[in-house]
mmCIF file of C-alpha atoms in Angstrom:
data_model
loop_
_atom_site.group_PDB
_atom_site.id
_atom_site.type_symbol
_atom_site.label_atom_id
_atom_site.label_comp_id
_atom_site.label_asym_id
_atom_site.label_seq_id
_atom_site.Cartn_x
_atom_site.Cartn_y
_atom_site.Cartn_z
ATOM 1 C CA MET A 1 9.804 -14.470 -14.652
ATOM 2 C CA LEU A 2 8.207 -15.690 -11.420
ATOM 3 C CA TYR A 3 9.171 -13.155 -8.784
ATOM 4 C CA PHE A 4 8.952 -14.431 -5.205
ATOM 5 C CA ASP A 5 11.485 -12.127 -3.567
ATOM 6 C CA HIS A 6 9.169 -9.283 -2.571
ATOM 7 C CA SER A 7 10.687 -9.040 0.913
ATOM 8 C CA ALA A 8 13.905 -7.897 -0.771
ATOM 9 C CA THR A 9 12.126 -5.312 -2.905
ATOM 10 C CA THR A 10 8.851 -4.910 -4.743
ATOM 11 C CA LYS A 11 8.192 -3.769 -8.292
ATOM 12 C CA PRO A 12 6.701 -0.259 -8.380
ATOM 13 C CA SER A 13 3.114 -0.438 -9.586
ATOM 14 C CA GLU A 14 2.116 1.324 -12.791
ATOM 15 C CA GLU A 15 -0.038 3.862 -10.938
ATOM 16 C CA ILE A 16 2.853 4.709 -8.634
ATOM 17 C CA LEU A 17 5.329 4.971 -11.492
ATOM 18 C CA ASP A 18 2.951 7.323 -13.296
ATOM 19 C CA THR A 19 2.868 9.522 -10.207
ATOM 20 C CA TYR A 20 6.645 9.399 -9.880
ATOM 21 C CA LEU A 21 7.161 10.443 -13.509
ATOM 22 C CA ARG A 22 4.529 13.183 -13.374
ATOM 23 C CA VAL A 23 6.002 14.721 -10.233
ATOM 24 C CA SER A 24 9.526 14.427 -11.651
ATOM 25 C CA ARG A 25 8.485 16.235 -14.841
ATOM 26 C CA GLU A 26 6.089 18.863 -13.521
ATOM 27 C CA TYR A 27 7.197 19.505 -9.927
ATOM 28 C CA PHE A 28 10.981 19.451 -10.137
ATOM 29 C CA ALA A 29 11.625 22.675 -8.224
ATOM 30 C CA ASN A 30 13.329 22.638 -4.846
ATOM 31 C CA PRO A 31 10.663 22.658 -2.086
ATOM 32 C CA SER A 32 12.886 25.029 -0.094
ATOM 33 C CA SER A 33 12.883 27.680 -2.844
ATOM 34 C CA ALA A 34 10.870 30.821 -2.100
ATOM 35 C CA HIS A 35 9.453 31.231 -5.613
ATOM 36 C CA GLN A 36 6.040 29.991 -6.661
ATOM 37 C CA ALA A 37 7.272 26.713 -8.168
ATOM 38 C CA GLY A 38 9.118 25.913 -4.950
ATOM 39 C CA GLN A 39 6.085 26.733 -2.834
ATOM 40 C CA ILE A 40 3.925 24.394 -4.901
ATOM 41 C CA CYS A 41 6.461 21.608 -4.370
ATOM 42 C CA GLN A 42 6.506 22.368 -0.653
ATOM 43 C CA GLN A 43 2.733 22.005 -0.585
ATOM 44 C CA LEU A 44 2.996 18.620 -2.316
ATOM 45 C CA LEU A 45 5.578 17.531 0.212
ATOM 46 C CA GLU A 46 3.396 18.460 3.149
ATOM 47 C CA GLN A 47 0.351 16.831 1.558
ATOM 48 C CA ALA A 48 2.335 13.597 1.313
ATOM 49 C CA ARG A 49 3.402 13.930 4.946
ATOM 50 C CA THR A 50 -0.192 14.515 6.057
ATOM 51 C CA GLN A 51 -1.381 11.512 4.066
ATOM 52 C CA VAL A 52 1.215 9.241 5.702
ATOM 53 C CA ALA A 53 0.340 10.614 9.138
ATOM 54 C CA GLN A 54 -3.368 9.934 8.628
ATOM 55 C CA ILE A 55 -2.676 6.358 7.546
ATOM 56 C CA LEU A 56 -0.455 5.765 10.594
ATOM 57 C CA SER A 57 -2.903 7.584 12.913
ATOM 58 C CA VAL A 58 -0.295 10.103 14.053
ATOM 59 C CA LYS A 59 0.296 13.834 13.656
ATOM 60 C CA ALA A 60 1.893 15.247 10.512
ATOM 61 C CA ASP A 61 4.798 16.723 12.461
ATOM 62 C CA GLU A 62 5.593 13.236 13.736
ATOM 63 C CA VAL A 63 6.438 11.981 10.216
ATOM 64 C CA TYR A 64 9.933 12.375 8.767
ATOM 65 C CA PHE A 65 11.136 11.303 5.340
ATOM 66 C CA THR A 66 14.543 9.640 4.992
ATOM 67 C CA SER A 67 16.312 7.799 2.171
ATOM 68 C CA SER A 68 15.694 4.264 3.445
ATOM 69 C CA GLY A 69 14.662 2.021 6.296
ATOM 70 C CA THR A 70 18.331 1.521 7.113
ATOM 71 C CA GLU A 71 18.826 5.272 7.486
ATOM 72 C CA SER A 72 15.793 5.526 9.752
ATOM 73 C CA ASN A 73 17.082 2.694 11.945
ATOM 74 C CA ASN A 74 20.502 4.326 12.171
ATOM 75 C CA TRP A 75 18.882 7.628 13.118
ATOM 76 C CA VAL A 76 17.156 5.917 16.026
ATOM 77 C CA LEU A 77 20.169 4.087 17.446
ATOM 78 C CA GLN A 78 22.847 6.679 16.739
ATOM 79 C CA VAL A 79 21.073 9.959 17.387
ATOM 80 C CA ILE A 80 17.741 9.548 19.172
ATOM 81 C CA LEU A 81 19.252 7.087 21.641
ATOM 82 C CA ASP A 82 22.102 9.470 22.465
ATOM 83 C CA GLN A 83 19.598 12.263 22.984
ATOM 84 C CA ALA A 84 17.644 10.080 25.414
ATOM 85 C CA ALA A 85 20.870 9.244 27.245
ATOM 86 C CA LYS A 86 21.595 12.939 27.724
ATOM 87 C CA SER A 87 18.225 13.364 29.420
ATOM 88 C CA HIS A 88 18.714 10.208 31.516
ATOM 89 C CA PRO A 89 22.463 9.824 32.170
ATOM 90 C CA ASP A 90 21.814 7.173 34.817
ATOM 91 C CA ARG A 91 20.261 4.795 32.253
ATOM 92 C CA HIS A 92 22.482 2.898 29.854
ATOM 93 C CA GLN A 93 20.706 -0.270 28.735
ATOM 94 C CA VAL A 94 19.337 -1.048 25.264
ATOM 95 C CA ILE A 95 17.227 -4.106 24.458
ATOM 96 C CA LEU A 96 17.080 -5.578 20.962
ATOM 97 C CA SER A 97 15.333 -8.752 19.933
ATOM 98 C CA GLU A 98 17.586 -11.554 18.702
ATOM 99 C CA VAL A 99 16.043 -11.438 15.235
ATOM 100 C CA GLU A 100 16.468 -7.810 14.217
ATOM 101 C CA HIS A 101 17.497 -6.664 10.721
ATOM 102 C CA PRO A 102 21.231 -6.077 10.092
ATOM 103 C CA SER A 103 20.592 -2.315 10.045
ATOM 104 C CA ILE A 104 19.838 -2.686 13.766
ATOM 105 C CA PHE A 105 21.992 -5.644 14.754
ATOM 106 C CA LYS A 106 25.213 -4.440 13.150
ATOM 107 C CA GLN A 107 25.102 -1.285 15.242
ATOM 108 C CA ILE A 108 25.676 -3.279 18.436
ATOM 109 C CA PRO A 109 29.500 -2.824 18.460
ATOM 110 C CA LEU A 110 29.028 0.929 18.005
ATOM 111 C CA LEU A 111 26.520 1.072 20.853
ATOM 112 C CA GLN A 112 28.866 -0.877 23.115
ATOM 113 C CA SER A 113 31.762 1.405 22.227
ATOM 114 C CA LYS A 114 29.648 4.313 23.463
ATOM 115 C CA GLY A 115 29.100 2.597 26.799
ATOM 116 C CA TYR A 116 25.619 1.213 26.257
ATOM 117 C CA GLN A 117 24.830 -2.216 27.657
ATOM 118 C CA VAL A 118 23.033 -4.155 24.924
ATOM 119 C CA LYS A 119 20.738 -6.980 25.969
ATOM 120 C CA LEU A 120 19.117 -9.409 23.537
ATOM 121 C CA ALA A 121 15.521 -10.532 23.972
ATOM 122 C CA PRO A 122 15.340 -14.252 23.054
ATOM 123 C CA VAL A 123 12.847 -15.731 20.619
ATOM 124 C CA ASP A 124 11.111 -19.100 20.737
ATOM 125 C CA GLU A 125 11.271 -21.873 18.146
ATOM 126 C CA SER A 126 8.715 -20.021 16.022
ATOM 127 C CA GLY A 127 10.805 -16.854 15.819
ATOM 128 C CA CYS A 128 8.556 -14.854 18.149
ATOM 129 C CA ILE A 129 9.918 -12.817 21.036
ATOM 130 C CA ASP A 130 9.578 -14.711 24.332
ATOM 131 C CA ILE A 131 7.342 -12.255 26.181
ATOM 132 C CA ASP A 132 8.181 -13.646 29.632
ATOM 133 C CA GLN A 133 11.915 -13.350 29.023
ATOM 134 C CA LEU A 134 11.483 -9.868 27.606
ATOM 135 C CA GLU A 135 9.613 -8.864 30.742
ATOM 136 C CA ASN A 136 12.547 -10.075 32.837
ATOM 137 C CA LEU A 137 14.891 -7.813 30.892
ATOM 138 C CA LEU A 138 12.835 -4.665 31.415
ATOM 139 C CA SER A 139 13.943 -2.333 34.188
ATOM 140 C CA ASP A 140 14.276 1.332 35.068
ATOM 141 C CA ASP A 141 17.785 1.240 33.568
ATOM 142 C CA VAL A 142 16.523 0.648 30.020
ATOM 143 C CA LEU A 143 16.567 3.573 27.606
ATOM 144 C CA LEU A 144 15.302 1.938 24.425
ATOM 145 C CA LEU A 145 13.700 -1.263 23.145
ATOM 146 C CA SER A 146 13.800 -2.107 19.425
ATOM 147 C CA THR A 147 11.662 -4.872 17.957
ATOM 148 C CA MET A 148 10.460 -5.891 14.506
ATOM 149 C CA ALA A 149 6.830 -6.040 13.506
ATOM 150 C CA VAL A 150 7.435 -8.867 11.000
ATOM 151 C CA ASN A 151 10.737 -10.704 10.707
ATOM 152 C CA ASN A 152 12.370 -10.349 7.301
ATOM 153 C CA GLU A 153 13.812 -13.886 7.127
ATOM 154 C CA VAL A 154 11.124 -16.247 8.400
ATOM 155 C CA GLY A 155 8.142 -13.888 8.592
ATOM 156 C CA SER A 156 7.347 -14.330 12.278
ATOM 157 C CA VAL A 157 4.778 -11.735 13.367
ATOM 158 C CA GLN A 158 5.622 -10.206 16.724
ATOM 159 C CA ASP A 159 2.961 -9.653 19.383
ATOM 160 C CA LEU A 160 3.127 -5.861 19.544
ATOM 161 C CA LYS A 161 0.045 -5.660 21.767
ATOM 162 C CA ALA A 162 1.684 -7.864 24.387
ATOM 163 C CA ILE A 163 4.879 -5.794 24.250
ATOM 164 C CA SER A 164 2.823 -2.631 24.581
ATOM 165 C CA ARG A 165 1.225 -3.998 27.747
ATOM 166 C CA LEU A 166 4.640 -4.816 29.211
ATOM 167 C CA LEU A 167 5.810 -1.266 28.630
ATOM 168 C CA GLU A 168 2.910 0.292 30.543
ATOM 169 C CA ASP A 169 5.050 0.072 33.683
ATOM 170 C CA TYR A 170 8.063 1.621 31.967
ATOM 171 C CA PRO A 171 7.010 4.925 30.394
ATOM 172 C CA GLN A 172 10.642 6.070 30.222
ATOM 173 C CA ILE A 173 11.575 3.343 27.709
ATOM 174 C CA LEU A 174 11.561 4.466 24.083
ATOM 175 C CA TRP A 175 10.020 1.743 21.916
ATOM 176 C CA HIS A 176 11.171 1.532 18.321
ATOM 177 C CA VAL A 177 9.447 -0.813 15.877
ATOM 178 C CA ASP A 178 11.009 -1.774 12.566
ATOM 179 C CA GLY A 179 7.848 -2.104 10.495
ATOM 180 C CA VAL A 180 9.513 -2.428 7.091
ATOM 181 C CA GLN A 181 8.181 -5.948 6.428
ATOM 182 C CA GLY A 182 4.801 -5.275 8.005
ATOM 183 C CA VAL A 183 3.173 -2.901 5.515
ATOM 184 C CA CYS A 184 2.013 -5.601 3.112
ATOM 185 C CA LEU A 185 -0.514 -7.100 5.554
ATOM 186 C CA HIS A 186 -0.083 -5.709 9.064
ATOM 187 C CA LEU A 187 -0.456 -1.932 9.057
ATOM 188 C CA ASP A 188 -3.079 -1.987 11.797
ATOM 189 C CA ARG A 189 -0.731 -3.852 14.139
ATOM 190 C CA MET A 190 1.693 -0.943 13.944
ATOM 191 C CA LYS A 191 -0.802 1.658 15.123
ATOM 192 C CA GLN A 192 -0.100 0.983 18.810
ATOM 193 C CA GLU A 193 -0.253 4.223 20.774
ATOM 194 C CA ARG A 194 2.728 3.078 22.868
ATOM 195 C CA ILE A 195 5.084 2.888 19.857
ATOM 196 C CA ASP A 196 7.413 5.889 20.005
ATOM 197 C CA LEU A 197 9.335 5.334 16.774
ATOM 198 C CA LEU A 198 8.375 3.435 13.628
ATOM 199 C CA THR A 199 10.487 2.665 10.547
ATOM 200 C CA LEU A 200 9.015 2.033 7.082
ATOM 201 C CA SER A 201 10.553 1.784 3.602
ATOM 202 C CA GLY A 202 8.724 2.635 0.384
ATOM 203 C CA HIS A 203 10.299 0.040 -1.890
ATOM 204 C CA LYS A 204 8.811 -2.743 0.227
ATOM 205 C CA PHE A 205 5.282 -1.726 -0.782
ATOM 206 C CA HIS A 206 5.541 -0.945 -4.499
ATOM 207 C CA ALA A 207 7.024 2.547 -4.352
ATOM 208 C CA PRO A 208 10.314 3.481 -6.017
ATOM 209 C CA ARG A 209 13.482 3.089 -4.009
ATOM 210 C CA GLY A 210 14.892 6.086 -2.219
ATOM 211 C CA THR A 211 12.358 6.995 0.462
ATOM 212 C CA GLY A 212 12.114 5.740 4.014
ATOM 213 C CA ILE A 213 9.854 6.936 6.794
ATOM 214 C CA LEU A 214 10.611 7.493 10.445
ATOM 215 C CA MET A 215 7.635 8.247 12.645
ATOM 216 C CA MET A 216 8.655 9.961 15.883
ATOM 217 C CA LYS A 217 6.062 10.749 18.507
ATOM 218 C CA GLU A 218 6.127 14.230 20.002
ATOM 219 C CA ARG A 219 7.239 12.804 23.346
ATOM 220 C CA VAL A 220 10.581 11.733 21.825
ATOM 221 C CA ASN A 221 13.502 14.103 22.396
ATOM 222 C CA ARG A 222 14.599 14.736 18.822
ATOM 223 C CA ALA A 223 18.006 15.585 17.440
ATOM 224 C CA PRO A 224 19.302 16.124 13.902
ATOM 225 C CA LEU A 225 20.612 13.273 11.810
ATOM 226 C CA LEU A 226 21.989 15.497 9.021
ATOM 227 C CA TYR A 227 22.987 19.147 9.284
ATOM 228 C CA GLY A 228 22.671 21.626 6.463
ATOM 229 C CA GLY A 229 19.769 23.447 4.871
ATOM 230 C CA GLY A 230 17.252 22.698 7.596
ATOM 231 C CA GLN A 231 14.886 20.372 5.725
ATOM 232 C CA GLU A 232 12.560 18.040 7.659
ATOM 233 C CA ARG A 233 12.134 20.686 10.341
ATOM 234 C CA GLY A 234 15.901 20.952 10.794
ATOM 235 C CA LEU A 235 16.395 17.299 11.677
ATOM 236 C CA ARG A 236 17.373 15.781 8.316
ATOM 237 C CA SER A 237 18.894 18.338 6.019
ATOM 238 C CA SER A 238 19.037 17.391 2.333
ATOM 239 C CA THR A 239 16.954 18.473 -0.627
ATOM 240 C CA GLU A 240 13.831 16.348 -0.483
ATOM 241 C CA ASN A 241 13.323 13.586 -3.045
ATOM 242 C CA LEU A 242 9.853 14.869 -3.797
ATOM 243 C CA ALA A 243 8.899 12.407 -6.556
ATOM 244 C CA THR A 244 9.614 9.326 -4.445
ATOM 245 C CA ILE A 245 8.103 10.877 -1.323
ATOM 246 C CA VAL A 246 4.805 11.604 -3.078
ATOM 247 C CA SER A 247 4.900 8.157 -4.700
ATOM 248 C CA THR A 248 5.579 6.494 -1.345
ATOM 249 C CA ALA A 249 2.646 8.256 0.295
ATOM 250 C CA LYS A 250 0.370 7.110 -2.527
ATOM 251 C CA ALA A 251 1.724 3.553 -2.368
ATOM 252 C CA LEU A 252 1.113 3.450 1.373
ATOM 253 C CA ARG A 253 -2.483 4.544 0.797
ATOM 254 C CA PHE A 254 -2.928 1.781 -1.780
ATOM 255 C CA ALA A 255 -1.374 -0.769 0.593
ATOM 256 C CA GLU A 256 -3.755 0.218 3.370
ATOM 257 C CA ALA A 257 -6.793 -0.040 1.121
ATOM 258 C CA LYS A 258 -5.876 -3.603 0.129
ATOM 259 C CA GLN A 259 -5.004 -4.958 3.583
ATOM 260 C CA THR A 260 -8.041 -7.131 4.270
ATOM 261 C CA ALA A 261 -8.449 -8.586 0.802
ATOM 262 C CA SER A 262 -4.708 -9.200 0.447
ATOM 263 C CA TYR A 263 -4.509 -10.977 3.786
ATOM 264 C CA VAL A 264 -7.286 -13.391 2.892
ATOM 265 C CA PHE A 265 -5.828 -14.099 -0.553
ATOM 266 C CA LEU A 266 -2.209 -14.477 0.527
ATOM 267 C CA LYS A 267 -3.148 -16.653 3.491
ATOM 268 C CA GLY A 268 -4.735 -19.105 1.073
ATOM 269 C CA GLU A 269 -1.746 -19.018 -1.269
ATOM 270 C CA HIS A 270 0.651 -19.338 1.659
ATOM 271 C CA ASP A 271 -1.093 -22.487 2.806
ATOM 272 C CA ARG A 272 -0.984 -23.953 -0.707
ATOM 273 C CA ILE A 273 2.752 -23.342 -0.965
ATOM 274 C CA VAL A 274 3.437 -24.772 2.489
ATOM 275 C CA GLU A 275 1.398 -27.863 1.683
ATOM 276 C CA ALA A 276 3.329 -28.347 -1.569
ATOM 277 C CA LEU A 277 6.675 -27.949 0.169
ATOM 278 C CA GLU A 278 5.865 -30.346 2.977
ATOM 279 C CA SER A 279 4.522 -32.933 0.544
ATOM 280 C CA GLN A 280 7.968 -32.862 -1.110
ATOM 281 C CA ASN A 281 9.793 -33.314 2.240
ATOM 282 C CA TRP A 282 10.780 -29.681 2.800
ATOM 283 C CA THR A 283 10.993 -28.359 6.364
ATOM 284 C CA VAL A 284 8.960 -25.171 6.815
ATOM 285 C CA PHE A 285 9.984 -22.783 9.595
ATOM 286 C CA ALA A 286 7.663 -20.546 11.642
ATOM 287 C CA LYS A 287 4.757 -22.099 9.775
ATOM 288 C CA ASP A 288 2.096 -20.954 12.223
ATOM 289 C CA SER A 289 3.651 -17.659 13.325
ATOM 290 C CA ALA A 290 4.717 -16.307 9.935
ATOM 291 C CA SER A 291 2.963 -13.568 8.025
ATOM 292 C CA PRO A 292 1.172 -15.058 4.988
ATOM 293 C CA HIS A 293 3.476 -13.271 2.573
ATOM 294 C CA ILE A 294 6.724 -14.889 3.794
ATOM 295 C CA ILE A 295 7.675 -18.567 3.744
ATOM 296 C CA CYS A 296 11.042 -19.875 4.924
ATOM 297 C CA ALA A 297 11.779 -23.518 4.156
ATOM 298 C CA ALA A 298 14.728 -25.884 3.794
ATOM 299 C CA TYR A 299 15.356 -28.932 1.655
ATOM 300 C CA PRO A 300 17.663 -31.020 3.889
ATOM 301 C CA GLY A 301 20.989 -31.882 2.363
ATOM 302 C CA ILE A 302 20.971 -29.243 -0.386
ATOM 303 C CA PRO A 303 22.731 -25.888 0.238
ATOM 304 C CA GLY A 304 20.538 -22.833 -0.054
ATOM 305 C CA GLU A 305 22.691 -21.339 -2.803
ATOM 306 C CA VAL A 306 22.196 -24.472 -4.893
ATOM 307 C CA LEU A 307 18.441 -24.268 -4.360
ATOM 308 C CA ILE A 308 18.410 -20.607 -5.362
ATOM 309 C CA ASN A 309 20.233 -21.439 -8.576
ATOM 310 C CA ALA A 310 17.825 -24.284 -9.336
ATOM 311 C CA PHE A 311 14.803 -22.005 -8.863
ATOM 312 C CA SER A 312 16.460 -19.304 -10.953
ATOM 313 C CA GLN A 313 17.065 -21.718 -13.823
ATOM 314 C CA GLU A 314 13.326 -22.435 -13.711
ATOM 315 C CA GLY A 315 12.629 -18.708 -13.938
ATOM 316 C CA ALA A 316 11.605 -18.364 -10.276
ATOM 317 C CA MET A 317 13.336 -15.701 -8.178
ATOM 318 C CA VAL A 318 13.666 -16.531 -4.468
ATOM 319 C CA SER A 319 16.374 -15.797 -1.892
ATOM 320 C CA THR A 320 18.388 -17.487 0.816
ATOM 321 C CA THR A 321 18.115 -14.875 3.574
ATOM 322 C CA SER A 322 17.553 -11.145 3.629
ATOM 323 C CA ALA A 323 18.754 -9.394 0.492
ATOM 324 C CA CYS A 324 21.386 -7.624 2.591
ATOM 325 C CA SER A 325 23.243 -10.881 3.272
ATOM 326 C CA SER A 326 22.208 -13.415 0.614
ATOM 327 C CA ARG A 327 25.180 -12.803 -1.705
ATOM 328 C CA LYS A 328 27.599 -12.961 1.213
ATOM 329 C CA HIS A 329 26.513 -16.542 2.007
ATOM 330 C CA GLN A 330 25.912 -15.617 5.631
ATOM 331 C CA ALA A 331 24.064 -17.962 7.958
ATOM 332 C CA HIS A 332 20.384 -17.431 8.656
ATOM 333 C CA HIS A 333 20.620 -15.099 11.653
ATOM 334 C CA THR A 334 16.983 -15.691 12.598
ATOM 335 C CA LEU A 335 17.112 -19.480 12.281
ATOM 336 C CA GLN A 336 20.177 -19.512 14.494
ATOM 337 C CA ALA A 337 18.286 -17.543 17.145
ATOM 338 C CA MET A 338 15.395 -20.009 16.813
ATOM 339 C CA GLY A 339 17.735 -22.900 17.637
ATOM 340 C CA VAL A 340 17.564 -24.529 14.197
ATOM 341 C CA ASP A 341 20.335 -27.028 13.522
ATOM 342 C CA PRO A 342 23.031 -25.294 11.420
ATOM 343 C CA SER A 343 23.120 -28.143 8.907
ATOM 344 C CA LEU A 344 19.421 -27.625 8.239
ATOM 345 C CA ALA A 345 19.608 -23.834 8.337
ATOM 346 C CA GLN A 346 22.198 -23.784 5.562
ATOM 347 C CA SER A 347 19.579 -25.371 3.296
ATOM 348 C CA ALA A 348 17.007 -22.648 3.932
ATOM 349 C CA ILE A 349 15.469 -20.344 1.349
ATOM 350 C CA ARG A 350 12.848 -17.610 1.548
ATOM 351 C CA LEU A 351 9.852 -17.225 -0.741
ATOM 352 C CA SER A 352 8.049 -13.924 -0.341
ATOM 353 C CA MET A 353 4.921 -12.489 -1.909
ATOM 354 C CA SER A 354 3.235 -9.103 -2.006
ATOM 355 C CA GLN A 355 -0.115 -7.549 -2.797
ATOM 356 C CA SER A 356 0.722 -7.894 -6.488
ATOM 357 C CA THR A 357 1.248 -11.673 -6.405
ATOM 358 C CA SER A 358 -1.304 -13.566 -8.498
ATOM 359 C CA ALA A 359 -2.857 -17.026 -8.216
ATOM 360 C CA VAL A 360 -1.413 -17.876 -11.621
ATOM 361 C CA GLU A 361 2.107 -17.108 -10.405
ATOM 362 C CA VAL A 362 1.601 -19.296 -7.344
ATOM 363 C CA GLU A 363 0.311 -22.134 -9.493
ATOM 364 C CA GLN A 364 3.425 -21.909 -11.649
ATOM 365 C CA LEU A 365 5.610 -21.792 -8.542
ATOM 366 C CA LEU A 366 4.023 -24.994 -7.239
ATOM 367 C CA ALA A 367 5.001 -26.760 -10.450
ATOM 368 C CA VAL A 368 8.576 -25.478 -10.080
ATOM 369 C CA ILE A 369 8.723 -26.713 -6.477
ATOM 370 C CA GLU A 370 7.598 -30.162 -7.570
ATOM 371 C CA ARG A 371 10.147 -30.397 -10.378
ATOM 372 C CA ILE A 372 13.044 -29.156 -8.277
ATOM 373 C CA SER A 373 12.159 -31.343 -5.312
ATOM 374 C CA LYS A 374 11.976 -34.516 -7.408
ATOM 375 C CA CYS A 375 15.292 -33.673 -9.030
ATOM 376 C CA PHE A 376 17.079 -33.195 -5.711
ATOM 377 C CA SER A 377 15.387 -36.249 -4.209
ATOM 378 C CA LEU A 378 16.876 -38.407 -6.963
ATOM 379 C CA ASP A 379 20.227 -36.669 -6.517
ATOM 380 C CA LEU A 380 20.297 -37.435 -2.781
ATOM 381 C CA GLN A 381 19.261 -41.036 -3.362
ATOM 382 C CA GLY A 382 22.118 -41.458 -5.804
ATOM 383 C CA ARG A 383 24.797 -40.286 -3.384
#
């Protein structure tokens, strides 16, 4: 199998799986238990938290473990935002970029029902936030701004430094960054001091599913997401999933160590794939702004679902949009925001790599692209 759907989920590496199994077998006690076994598990938990904090260049008590990136994003917009509103009842505006993940975007009706005024920051034709238009949206009435680090559909890398500079004049605005797609190659970009809240998800960087991360700076007014036994310093009660938490911390350390080498390698492979696609008359989106590990392209005239099936029959796994919407045959939300013609957007697919992708796999993918493209070219000519 050729797996090029890493933006949907990654395969846990053998080293990480070994850690997961060892912790599951040997450290199964509840970290909240007062006995010795529980205390040892609590120590492991805090070691994992400290490791994540060091990698993100924040304090350990600014790191919280959740069950997923979606949960972390919901915590921000449903709890942290309300807490900020209580402290600033005269402010009621929220700014989201037009290309946010569904776990952000689908909360808009809820936010509006609570009385928040939601404004959307436009993106340009490359999928990047229009910095000038974002600046025009900023005001003293804004409570929170949420932006991605790397878009999950087309891979556009957002200019977090430029956004950070804009926010220098608005210290009251909470800035949340969805960094879920950024860990593969862009960890350093997400270490902006101005970022107040950062979402990550372990299964996007070769850890098992079931652990998300929400970094909250000390300056954020915090409030509980889940009530109960008082875990995560009383803010997210639920017995901790210790095995996946420890595995996620280790996977994040591995991802950081490989950043430079992976970027150089995947940039080269990205360019090879783009060249192959364009030589076969594909349209590649966000070609210059995309992270090297994500490629979004369309073969005009052929529906994305048909393309996915053709790749799958060749043993290559790719997707149409984000995994959250691909089976629902929803339109490319990001391409729509970029102004791409709907007839072209419906032919779009996403190929995504990770730090585990090999040159051999890419070479095999190139052959698949050539075969599929020639087949559909003949099909279109025969219509």
